[in-house]
mmCIF file of C-alpha atoms in Angstrom:
data_model
loop_
_atom_site.group_PDB
_atom_site.id
_atom_site.type_symbol
_atom_site.label_atom_id
_atom_site.label_comp_id
_atom_site.label_asym_id
_atom_site.label_seq_id
_atom_site.Cartn_x
_atom_site.Cartn_y
_atom_site.Cartn_z
ATOM 1 C CA MET X 1 64.835 73.127 32.634
ATOM 2 C CA PRO X 2 61.198 75.054 33.877
ATOM 3 C CA GLU X 3 58.611 75.397 31.053
ATOM 4 C CA THR X 4 57.459 78.873 30.507
ATOM 5 C CA GLY X 5 54.531 78.109 27.933
ATOM 6 C CA GLY X 6 51.597 76.169 28.493
ATOM 7 C CA THR X 7 49.151 75.378 30.683
ATOM 8 C CA PRO X 8 49.048 72.043 32.537
ATOM 9 C CA GLN X 9 48.125 68.813 31.106
ATOM 10 C CA GLY X 10 44.665 67.691 32.460
ATOM 11 C CA GLY X 11 43.968 71.543 34.117
ATOM 12 C CA PRO X 12 40.200 72.749 33.420
ATOM 13 C CA LEU X 13 41.934 75.620 31.907
ATOM 14 C CA SER X 14 43.275 73.029 28.911
ATOM 15 C CA PRO X 15 39.677 71.903 27.652
ATOM 16 C CA LEU X 16 38.529 75.908 27.157
ATOM 17 C CA LEU X 17 41.959 77.454 25.490
ATOM 18 C CA ALA X 18 41.586 74.741 23.611
ATOM 19 C CA ASN X 19 37.728 75.186 22.207
ATOM 20 C CA ILE X 20 39.072 79.285 22.086
ATOM 21 C CA LEU X 21 42.086 77.914 19.371
ATOM 22 C CA LEU X 22 39.686 75.439 17.861
ATOM 23 C CA ASP X 23 36.526 77.152 16.949
ATOM 24 C CA GLU X 24 37.742 77.816 13.092
ATOM 25 C CA VAL X 25 38.777 74.091 13.080
ATOM 26 C CA ASP X 26 34.837 73.440 14.563
ATOM 27 C CA LYS X 27 33.312 75.615 12.108
ATOM 28 C CA GLU X 28 35.780 74.465 8.831
ATOM 29 C CA LEU X 29 35.241 70.677 9.540
ATOM 30 C CA GLU X 30 30.803 71.789 9.522
ATOM 31 C CA ARG X 31 30.972 73.209 6.875
ATOM 32 C CA ARG X 32 32.403 70.755 4.539
ATOM 33 C CA GLY X 33 29.487 67.928 6.257
ATOM 34 C CA HIS X 34 32.011 66.013 8.453
ATOM 35 C CA GLN X 35 30.619 63.899 11.829
ATOM 36 C CA PHE X 36 32.845 64.584 14.472
ATOM 37 C CA ALA X 37 33.996 64.294 17.225
ATOM 38 C CA ARG X 38 36.490 66.608 20.582
ATOM 39 C CA TYR X 39 37.279 66.917 24.049
ATOM 40 C CA ALA X 40 39.825 69.729 24.301
ATOM 41 C CA ASP X 41 42.729 68.716 21.551
ATOM 42 C CA ASP X 42 41.919 64.745 20.866
ATOM 43 C CA CYS X 43 39.224 64.230 17.752
ATOM 44 C CA ASN X 44 37.543 62.214 16.137
ATOM 45 C CA VAL X 45 36.276 62.829 11.955
ATOM 46 C CA TYR X 46 34.502 60.083 10.954
ATOM 47 C CA VAL X 47 34.124 59.910 7.218
ATOM 48 C CA HIS X 48 33.167 57.047 3.955
ATOM 49 C CA SER X 49 36.413 55.746 2.998
ATOM 50 C CA GLU X 50 39.642 55.060 3.764
ATOM 51 C CA ALA X 51 40.329 57.678 0.756
ATOM 52 C CA ALA X 52 38.173 60.705 2.794
ATOM 53 C CA GLY X 53 40.376 60.225 5.945
ATOM 54 C CA HIS X 54 43.558 61.239 4.157
ATOM 55 C CA ARG X 55 41.987 63.676 2.687
ATOM 56 C CA VAL X 56 40.468 64.843 5.672
ATOM 57 C CA MET X 57 43.576 64.114 7.751
ATOM 58 C CA ALA X 58 45.608 66.525 5.088
ATOM 59 C CA LEU X 59 43.031 69.383 5.112
ATOM 60 C CA LEU X 60 43.493 68.999 9.270
ATOM 61 C CA ARG X 61 47.281 69.270 9.098
ATOM 62 C CA ARG X 62 46.355 72.753 7.006
ATOM 63 C CA LEU X 63 44.125 73.584 9.695
ATOM 64 C CA TYR X 64 46.208 73.189 12.357
ATOM 65 C CA GLY X 65 49.545 74.368 11.156
ATOM 66 C CA ARG X 66 47.614 77.975 10.396
ATOM 67 C CA LEU X 67 46.978 77.758 13.603
ATOM 68 C CA ARG X 68 50.755 76.895 14.923
ATOM 69 C CA LEU X 69 49.828 74.015 15.324
ATOM 70 C CA GLU X 70 51.595 69.782 14.631
ATOM 71 C CA VAL X 71 49.606 67.090 14.411
ATOM 72 C CA ASN X 72 50.897 64.535 16.692
ATOM 73 C CA GLU X 73 51.651 62.557 14.367
ATOM 74 C CA GLU X 74 52.059 58.891 16.645
ATOM 75 C CA LYS X 75 48.939 59.184 17.820
ATOM 76 C CA SER X 76 47.283 60.662 15.116
ATOM 77 C CA ALA X 77 46.467 57.830 12.111
ATOM 78 C CA VAL X 78 43.244 57.351 8.969
ATOM 79 C CA GLY X 79 41.717 53.380 10.809
ATOM 80 C CA LYS X 80 38.616 52.003 10.736
ATOM 81 C CA ALA X 81 36.461 53.368 13.179
ATOM 82 C CA ASP X 82 35.943 50.258 15.528
ATOM 83 C CA GLU X 83 40.203 50.347 15.616
ATOM 84 C CA ARG X 84 40.277 53.826 17.255
ATOM 85 C CA LYS X 85 39.493 55.277 20.323
ATOM 86 C CA PHE X 86 38.363 58.047 21.726
ATOM 87 C CA LEU X 87 38.533 59.362 25.485
ATOM 88 C CA GLY X 88 38.634 55.744 26.554
ATOM 89 C CA TYR X 89 35.916 54.770 23.853
ATOM 90 C CA SER X 90 35.518 53.042 21.030
ATOM 91 C CA PHE X 91 33.081 51.061 18.750
ATOM 92 C CA TRP X 92 32.060 47.250 18.543
ATOM 93 C CA PHE X 93 29.460 45.852 16.053
ATOM 94 C CA ARG X 94 26.778 44.177 16.687
ATOM 95 C CA PRO X 95 25.399 40.978 14.231
ATOM 96 C CA ASP X 96 22.277 43.153 13.531
ATOM 97 C CA GLY X 97 24.404 46.122 12.216
ATOM 98 C CA SER X 98 24.376 48.391 14.938
ATOM 99 C CA VAL X 99 27.090 50.273 16.876
ATOM 100 C CA LYS X 100 27.331 50.100 20.681
ATOM 101 C CA LEU X 101 29.743 51.993 22.469
ATOM 102 C CA ARG X 102 32.837 49.707 24.201
ATOM 103 C CA VAL X 103 35.559 50.267 26.389
ATOM 104 C CA ALA X 104 38.958 50.725 24.252
ATOM 105 C CA ASP X 105 41.204 47.680 24.541
ATOM 106 C CA LYS X 106 44.316 49.404 25.483
ATOM 107 C CA THR X 107 42.572 51.324 28.382
ATOM 108 C CA LYS X 108 41.650 47.722 30.139
ATOM 109 C CA ALA X 109 44.826 47.093 29.625
ATOM 110 C CA LEU X 110 45.575 49.821 31.558
ATOM 111 C CA PHE X 111 43.180 50.110 33.955
ATOM 112 C CA LYS X 112 43.797 45.744 34.596
ATOM 113 C CA SER X 113 47.741 47.232 35.712
ATOM 114 C CA GLU X 114 46.028 49.931 37.778
ATOM 115 C CA LEU X 115 44.292 47.836 39.213
ATOM 116 C CA ARG X 116 46.832 44.893 39.913
ATOM 117 C CA SER X 117 49.094 47.599 41.243
ATOM 118 C CA MET X 118 46.360 48.980 44.289
ATOM 119 C CA THR X 119 46.009 45.012 44.945
ATOM 120 C CA LYS X 120 50.108 43.533 45.390
ATOM 121 C CA ARG X 121 49.928 41.637 47.795
ATOM 122 C CA VAL X 122 52.580 43.410 50.358
ATOM 123 C CA ARG X 123 52.796 43.270 54.019
ATOM 124 C CA GLY X 124 51.586 45.896 56.345
ATOM 125 C CA GLN X 125 48.117 47.064 54.641
ATOM 126 C CA SER X 126 44.600 45.347 55.254
ATOM 127 C CA LEU X 127 42.431 44.313 53.001
ATOM 128 C CA GLU X 128 39.955 46.623 54.800
ATOM 129 C CA SER X 129 41.815 49.822 53.530
ATOM 130 C CA VAL X 130 42.804 47.971 50.281
ATOM 131 C CA ILE X 131 39.011 48.011 49.522
ATOM 132 C CA LYS X 132 38.596 51.672 50.578
ATOM 133 C CA GLY X 133 41.826 52.865 48.530
ATOM 134 C CA LEU X 134 40.164 50.720 45.606
ATOM 135 C CA ARG X 135 36.197 52.670 46.075
ATOM 136 C CA PRO X 136 37.262 55.488 44.173
ATOM 137 C CA LYS X 137 38.643 53.836 41.448
ATOM 138 C CA LEU X 138 36.201 51.724 40.560
ATOM 139 C CA ILE X 139 33.241 53.954 41.125
ATOM 140 C CA GLY X 140 34.865 56.984 39.234
ATOM 141 C CA TRP X 141 35.733 54.203 36.438
ATOM 142 C CA LYS X 142 31.990 52.604 36.633
ATOM 143 C CA ASN X 143 30.379 55.924 36.582
ATOM 144 C CA TYR X 144 32.640 57.347 33.431
ATOM 145 C CA PHE X 145 32.582 53.886 31.428
ATOM 146 C CA ARG X 146 28.023 53.903 31.905
ATOM 147 C CA LEU X 147 27.449 54.443 28.313
ATOM 148 C CA SER X 148 29.280 51.004 27.423
ATOM 149 C CA ASP X 149 27.484 47.863 26.369
ATOM 150 C CA GLN X 150 30.336 45.433 28.017
ATOM 151 C CA VAL X 151 28.659 44.163 30.987
ATOM 152 C CA GLY X 152 30.133 40.768 30.215
ATOM 153 C CA PHE X 153 33.470 42.468 30.622
ATOM 154 C CA PHE X 154 32.356 44.070 33.886
ATOM 155 C CA ARG X 155 31.183 41.279 35.536
ATOM 156 C CA ASP X 156 35.097 39.393 34.325
ATOM 157 C CA MET X 157 36.768 42.338 36.068
ATOM 158 C CA ASP X 158 34.877 42.122 39.281
ATOM 159 C CA LYS X 159 35.287 37.877 39.750
ATOM 160 C CA TRP X 160 39.004 39.266 39.190
ATOM 161 C CA ILE X 161 39.471 42.025 41.225
ATOM 162 C CA ARG X 162 38.009 39.567 44.142
ATOM 163 C CA HIS X 163 40.133 36.656 43.185
ATOM 164 C CA ARG X 164 43.369 39.352 43.583
ATOM 165 C CA LEU X 165 41.952 40.135 47.324
ATOM 166 C CA ARG X 166 41.101 36.378 48.087
ATOM 167 C CA ALA X 167 44.900 36.460 47.680
ATOM 168 C CA LEU X 168 46.217 39.544 49.591
ATOM 169 C CA ARG X 169 44.052 37.706 52.311
ATOM 170 C CA LEU X 170 45.183 34.481 52.436
ATOM 171 C CA LYS X 171 48.440 36.298 51.897
ATOM 172 C CA GLN X 172 48.752 38.539 55.174
ATOM 173 C CA TRP X 173 47.220 34.980 57.115
ATOM 174 C CA ARG X 174 50.680 33.115 55.820
ATOM 175 C CA ARG X 175 50.949 30.308 57.098
ATOM 176 C CA GLY X 176 48.731 27.197 57.612
ATOM 177 C CA PRO X 177 47.623 26.857 60.830
ATOM 178 C CA THR X 178 45.993 30.731 60.941
ATOM 179 C CA ILE X 179 44.678 30.570 57.490
ATOM 180 C CA PHE X 180 42.373 26.946 58.784
ATOM 181 C CA ARG X 181 41.981 29.086 62.181
ATOM 182 C CA GLU X 182 40.337 31.848 60.649
ATOM 183 C CA LEU X 183 38.301 30.241 57.933
ATOM 184 C CA ARG X 184 36.793 28.440 60.630
ATOM 185 C CA ARG X 185 36.198 30.717 62.546
ATOM 186 C CA MET X 186 34.305 32.410 59.672
ATOM 187 C CA GLY X 187 32.410 29.480 59.104
ATOM 188 C CA ALA X 188 33.910 26.836 56.748
ATOM 189 C CA THR X 189 33.602 23.424 57.259
ATOM 190 C CA ILE X 190 36.550 21.481 58.407
ATOM 191 C CA PRO X 191 37.356 20.101 55.513
ATOM 192 C CA VAL X 192 37.378 23.531 53.317
ATOM 193 C CA ALA X 193 39.163 24.947 55.886
ATOM 194 C CA ALA X 194 42.170 22.352 56.662
ATOM 195 C CA LYS X 195 42.050 21.684 52.157
ATOM 196 C CA VAL X 196 42.935 25.438 51.311
ATOM 197 C CA ALA X 197 44.934 25.773 54.763
ATOM 198 C CA PHE X 198 46.878 22.317 52.946
ATOM 199 C CA SER X 199 48.461 24.156 50.379
ATOM 200 C CA SER X 200 48.759 28.017 52.107
ATOM 201 C CA LYS X 201 51.522 29.014 49.924
ATOM 202 C CA ARG X 202 50.114 28.610 46.317
ATOM 203 C CA TRP X 203 47.550 32.138 47.351
ATOM 204 C CA TRP X 204 46.479 32.537 43.287
ATOM 205 C CA HIS X 205 45.237 29.342 43.200
ATOM 206 C CA ASN X 206 43.834 29.082 46.120
ATOM 207 C CA SER X 207 41.896 32.142 46.175
ATOM 208 C CA ALA X 208 39.571 30.452 43.697
ATOM 209 C CA MET X 209 36.432 28.084 43.904
ATOM 210 C CA ASP X 210 36.612 26.003 48.187
ATOM 211 C CA LEU X 211 37.470 29.688 49.476
ATOM 212 C CA ASN X 212 34.633 31.234 46.664
ATOM 213 C CA ARG X 213 31.768 30.167 49.400
ATOM 214 C CA VAL X 214 33.899 31.997 52.560
ATOM 215 C CA LEU X 215 35.095 34.943 51.700
ATOM 216 C CA ASP X 216 31.757 35.091 48.509
ATOM 217 C CA ILE X 217 29.977 38.457 48.017
ATOM 218 C CA ARG X 218 28.297 39.545 50.474
ATOM 219 C CA PHE X 219 32.006 39.246 52.108
ATOM 220 C CA PHE X 220 33.200 41.691 49.911
ATOM 221 C CA ASP X 221 29.855 43.465 50.116
ATOM 222 C CA ARG X 222 29.985 44.120 53.763
ATOM 223 C CA LEU X 223 33.581 45.852 53.242
ATOM 224 C CA GLY X 224 32.809 47.887 51.283
ATOM 225 C CA LEU X 225 33.687 47.184 47.695
ATOM 226 C CA PRO X 226 31.460 48.871 44.272
ATOM 227 C CA LYS X 227 30.584 46.326 41.745
ATOM 228 C CA LEU X 228 31.137 47.253 38.499
ATOM 229 C CA ALA X 229 28.830 45.198 36.820
ATOM 230 C CA ASP X 230 25.316 46.368 39.282
#
């Protein structure tokens, strides 16, 4: 059945309407001295104890009820700040007690799943076209999460993406003689080209170690692959 009410999810009108409708909720939280962050209908309220969290949750149910809105019980919960996420971010605490932003675990898993789908080892798509498709995704993700303090994760993702792309290139070459010829053409030594070509069907295994010397970071730089850890 076609929907007859509401606005499209992700549309520019939704946050504006949410701000208008939920303004009195914001004012009540401010009046009570609560620290909170809200974007459209996604809201985190930060308090000092679990008991206070349950009181605020009950308050929000009442406030939303007056507006004829319902709290999504499946996505809403009282929990520690570093266990909850907000717009893809969450917190982590350094040994010195300072608080830093990080990419939430569920967001990381979703991102990796999307990249895995975009770099499938299938025929008919060149390495260049795969990288062209990755560019807006990687640049957008990098810009959105630039506030996070997780350089190690970004570096690991860069390595994993290059590994996926090397495996894609090997599968495109397919046969041992082709792999040997192409690697030699790219400057690989005879021992390295022969070693990789000998195990021509082990694409993932072959996409590390020796192949890194040929399809290195500079190779992917020339193809325009963005780095997350820049």
